[in-house]
XYZ file of N, CA and C in Angstrom:
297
model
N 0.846 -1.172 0.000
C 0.000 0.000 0.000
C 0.887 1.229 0.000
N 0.406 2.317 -0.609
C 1.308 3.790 -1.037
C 0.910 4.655 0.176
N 0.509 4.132 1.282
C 0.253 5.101 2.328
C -0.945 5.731 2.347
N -1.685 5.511 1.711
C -3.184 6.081 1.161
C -4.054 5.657 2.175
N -4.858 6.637 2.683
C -5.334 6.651 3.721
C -7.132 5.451 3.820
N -6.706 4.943 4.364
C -7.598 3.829 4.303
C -9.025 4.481 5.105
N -10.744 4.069 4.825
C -11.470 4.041 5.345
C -11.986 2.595 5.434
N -12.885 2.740 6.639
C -13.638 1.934 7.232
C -14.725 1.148 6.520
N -14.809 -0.456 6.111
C -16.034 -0.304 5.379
C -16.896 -2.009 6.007
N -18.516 -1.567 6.181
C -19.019 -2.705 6.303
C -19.579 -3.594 5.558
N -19.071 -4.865 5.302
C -19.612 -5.372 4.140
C -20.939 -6.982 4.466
N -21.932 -6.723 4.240
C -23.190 -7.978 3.955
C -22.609 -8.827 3.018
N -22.343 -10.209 3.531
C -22.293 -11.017 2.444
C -23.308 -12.046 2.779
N -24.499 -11.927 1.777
C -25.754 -12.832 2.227
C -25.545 -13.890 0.968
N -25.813 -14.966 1.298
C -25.491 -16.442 0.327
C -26.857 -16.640 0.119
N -27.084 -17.099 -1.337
C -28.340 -18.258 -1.530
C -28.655 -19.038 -0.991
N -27.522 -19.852 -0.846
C -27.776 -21.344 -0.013
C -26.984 -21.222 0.580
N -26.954 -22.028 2.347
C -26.245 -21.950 3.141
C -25.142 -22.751 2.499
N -24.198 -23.165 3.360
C -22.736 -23.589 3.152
C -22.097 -24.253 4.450
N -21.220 -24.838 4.302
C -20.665 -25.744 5.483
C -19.791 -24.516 5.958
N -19.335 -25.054 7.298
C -17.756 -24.188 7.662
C -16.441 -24.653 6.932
N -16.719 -25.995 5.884
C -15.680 -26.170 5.099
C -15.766 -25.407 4.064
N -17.004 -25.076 3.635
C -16.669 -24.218 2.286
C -16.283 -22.723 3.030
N -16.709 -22.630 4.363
C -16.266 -21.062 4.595
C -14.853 -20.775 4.603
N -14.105 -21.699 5.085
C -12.762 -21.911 5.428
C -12.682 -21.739 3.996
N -12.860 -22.288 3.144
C -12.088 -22.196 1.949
C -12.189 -21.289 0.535
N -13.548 -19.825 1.242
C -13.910 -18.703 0.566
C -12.820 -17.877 1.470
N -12.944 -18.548 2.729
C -11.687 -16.934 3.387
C -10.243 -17.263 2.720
N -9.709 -18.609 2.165
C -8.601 -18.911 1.596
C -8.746 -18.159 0.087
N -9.446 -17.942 -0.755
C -9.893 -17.634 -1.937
C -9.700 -15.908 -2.004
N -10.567 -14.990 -0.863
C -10.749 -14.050 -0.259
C -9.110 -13.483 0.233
N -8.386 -14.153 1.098
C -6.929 -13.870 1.376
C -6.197 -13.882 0.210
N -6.424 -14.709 -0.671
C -5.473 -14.340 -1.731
C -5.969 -13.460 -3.200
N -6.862 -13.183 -2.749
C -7.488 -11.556 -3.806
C -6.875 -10.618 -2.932
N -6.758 -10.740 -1.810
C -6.264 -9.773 -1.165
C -4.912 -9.275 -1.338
N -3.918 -10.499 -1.156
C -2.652 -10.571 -1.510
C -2.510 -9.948 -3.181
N -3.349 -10.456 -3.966
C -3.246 -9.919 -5.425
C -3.370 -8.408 -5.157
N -4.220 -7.604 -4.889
C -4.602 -6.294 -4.922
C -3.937 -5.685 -4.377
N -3.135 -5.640 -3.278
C -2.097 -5.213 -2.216
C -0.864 -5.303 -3.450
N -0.572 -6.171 -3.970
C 0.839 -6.642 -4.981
C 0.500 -5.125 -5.950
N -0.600 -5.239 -6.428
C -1.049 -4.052 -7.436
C -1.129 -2.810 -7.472
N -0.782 -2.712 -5.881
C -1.276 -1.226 -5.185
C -2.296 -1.059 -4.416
N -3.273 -1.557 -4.783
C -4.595 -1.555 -3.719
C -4.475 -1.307 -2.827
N -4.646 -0.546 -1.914
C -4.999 -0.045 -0.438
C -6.032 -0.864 0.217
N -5.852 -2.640 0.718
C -7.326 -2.664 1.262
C -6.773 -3.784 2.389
N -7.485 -4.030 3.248
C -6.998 -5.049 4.109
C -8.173 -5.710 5.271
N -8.330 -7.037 5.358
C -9.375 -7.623 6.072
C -9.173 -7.236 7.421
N -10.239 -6.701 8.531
C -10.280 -6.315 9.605
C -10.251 -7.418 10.985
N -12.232 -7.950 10.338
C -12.919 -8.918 10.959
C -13.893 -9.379 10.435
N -14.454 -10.808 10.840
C -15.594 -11.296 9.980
C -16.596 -11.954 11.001
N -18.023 -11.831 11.591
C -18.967 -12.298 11.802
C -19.837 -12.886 10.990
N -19.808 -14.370 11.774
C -20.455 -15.414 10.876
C -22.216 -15.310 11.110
N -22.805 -15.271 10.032
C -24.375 -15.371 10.247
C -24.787 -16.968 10.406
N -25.346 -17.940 10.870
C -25.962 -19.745 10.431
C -27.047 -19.089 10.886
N -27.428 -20.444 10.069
C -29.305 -20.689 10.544
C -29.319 -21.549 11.882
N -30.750 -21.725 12.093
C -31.006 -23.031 13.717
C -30.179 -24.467 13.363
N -29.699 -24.252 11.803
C -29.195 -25.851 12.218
C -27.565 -25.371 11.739
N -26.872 -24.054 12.214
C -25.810 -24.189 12.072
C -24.917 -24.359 10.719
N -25.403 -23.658 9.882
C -25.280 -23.552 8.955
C -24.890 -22.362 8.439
N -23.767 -22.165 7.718
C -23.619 -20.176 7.231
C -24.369 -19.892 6.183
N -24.530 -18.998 6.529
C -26.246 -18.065 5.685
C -25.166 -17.172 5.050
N -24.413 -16.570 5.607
C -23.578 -15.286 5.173
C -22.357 -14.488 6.036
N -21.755 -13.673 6.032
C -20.956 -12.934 6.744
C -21.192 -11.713 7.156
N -20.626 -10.829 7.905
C -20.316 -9.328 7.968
C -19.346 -8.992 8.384
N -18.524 -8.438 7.437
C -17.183 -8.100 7.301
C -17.130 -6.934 7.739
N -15.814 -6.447 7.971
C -14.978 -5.193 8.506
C -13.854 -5.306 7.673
N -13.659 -4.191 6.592
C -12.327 -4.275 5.931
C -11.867 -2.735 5.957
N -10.697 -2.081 5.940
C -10.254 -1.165 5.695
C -9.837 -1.072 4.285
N -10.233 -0.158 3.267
C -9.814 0.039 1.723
C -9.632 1.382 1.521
N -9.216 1.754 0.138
C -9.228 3.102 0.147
C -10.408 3.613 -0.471
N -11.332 2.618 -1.360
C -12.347 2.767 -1.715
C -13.147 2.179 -1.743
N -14.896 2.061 -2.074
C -15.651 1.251 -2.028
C -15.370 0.574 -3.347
N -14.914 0.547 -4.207
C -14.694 -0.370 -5.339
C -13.647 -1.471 -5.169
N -12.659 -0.690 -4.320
C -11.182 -2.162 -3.947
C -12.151 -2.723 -3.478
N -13.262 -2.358 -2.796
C -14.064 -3.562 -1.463
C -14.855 -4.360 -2.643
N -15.420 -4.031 -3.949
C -15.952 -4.524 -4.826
C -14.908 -5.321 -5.546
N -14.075 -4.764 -6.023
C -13.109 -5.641 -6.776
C -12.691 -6.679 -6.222
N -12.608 -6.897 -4.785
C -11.429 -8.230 -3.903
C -12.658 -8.960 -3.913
N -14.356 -8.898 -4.004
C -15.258 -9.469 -3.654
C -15.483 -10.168 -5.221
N -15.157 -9.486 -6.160
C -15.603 -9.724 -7.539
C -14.504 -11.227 -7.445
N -13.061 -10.638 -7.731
C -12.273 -11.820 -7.270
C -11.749 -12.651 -6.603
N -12.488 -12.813 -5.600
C -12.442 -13.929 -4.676
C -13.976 -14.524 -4.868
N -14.760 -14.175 -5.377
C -16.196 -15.238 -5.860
C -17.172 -15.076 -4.669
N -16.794 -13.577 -4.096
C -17.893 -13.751 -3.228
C -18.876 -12.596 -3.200
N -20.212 -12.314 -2.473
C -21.270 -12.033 -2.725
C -20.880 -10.470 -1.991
N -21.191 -9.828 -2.322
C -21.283 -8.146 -1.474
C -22.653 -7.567 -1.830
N -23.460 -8.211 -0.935
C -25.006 -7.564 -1.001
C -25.065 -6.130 -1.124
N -24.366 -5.806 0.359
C -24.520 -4.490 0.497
C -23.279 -4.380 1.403
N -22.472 -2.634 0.729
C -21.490 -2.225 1.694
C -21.400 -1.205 2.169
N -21.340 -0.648 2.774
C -21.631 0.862 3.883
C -20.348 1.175 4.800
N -20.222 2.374 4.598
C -19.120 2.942 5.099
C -19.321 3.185 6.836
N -18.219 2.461 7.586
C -18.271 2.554 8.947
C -18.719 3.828 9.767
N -20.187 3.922 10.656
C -20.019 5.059 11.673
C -18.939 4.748 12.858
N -19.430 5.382 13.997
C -18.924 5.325 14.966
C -19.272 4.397 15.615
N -18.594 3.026 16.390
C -19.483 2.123 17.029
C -19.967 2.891 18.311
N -21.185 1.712 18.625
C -21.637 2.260 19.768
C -21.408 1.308 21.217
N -21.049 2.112 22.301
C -20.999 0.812 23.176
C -21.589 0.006 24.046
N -21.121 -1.144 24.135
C -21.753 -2.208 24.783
C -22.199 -2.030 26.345
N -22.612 -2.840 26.724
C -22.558 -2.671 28.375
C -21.788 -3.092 28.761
């Protein structure tokens, strides 16, 4: 990265059909190395954190990501090439806190 000032971004990744934790394991392997590509290229973007969504029988429905990029399109582009879904992405407020 060229020092380019990174923002905050939240990303929905809602699936058609659920998925095992083996296929999840192996979209975040897919996902890490779009990452590695785009970073090589210049890209400004980098994975934060990821909350897993399942259904009652334990199953992943989808994610919600936390990535830092410099734009909402790197957050589109690493999603385009890594094969995964970006419903919807929204730029981080301020969290709020817990008890």
């Amino acid at each position: 990265m060229s020092g380019q000032e990174l923002e905050d971004f939240l990303i929905l990744r809602e699936l058609g059909e659920p998925i095992s934790t083996e296929e999840l394991e192996a979209a975040g392997e897919q996902s890490g190395e779009a990452l590695k590509e785009l970073r090589e290229e210049g890209v400004g973007i980098r994975w934060v954190e990821s909350e897993v969504l399942t259904n009652d029988a334990g199953q992943v429905t989808g994610t919600f990501c936390h990535y830092q990029a410099e734009s909402e399109d790197a957050v589109r582009e690493h999603a385009d090439r890594a094969g995964l879904p970006a419903t919807r992405i929204d730029r981080r407020g301020q969290p709020l806190d817990g008890e």
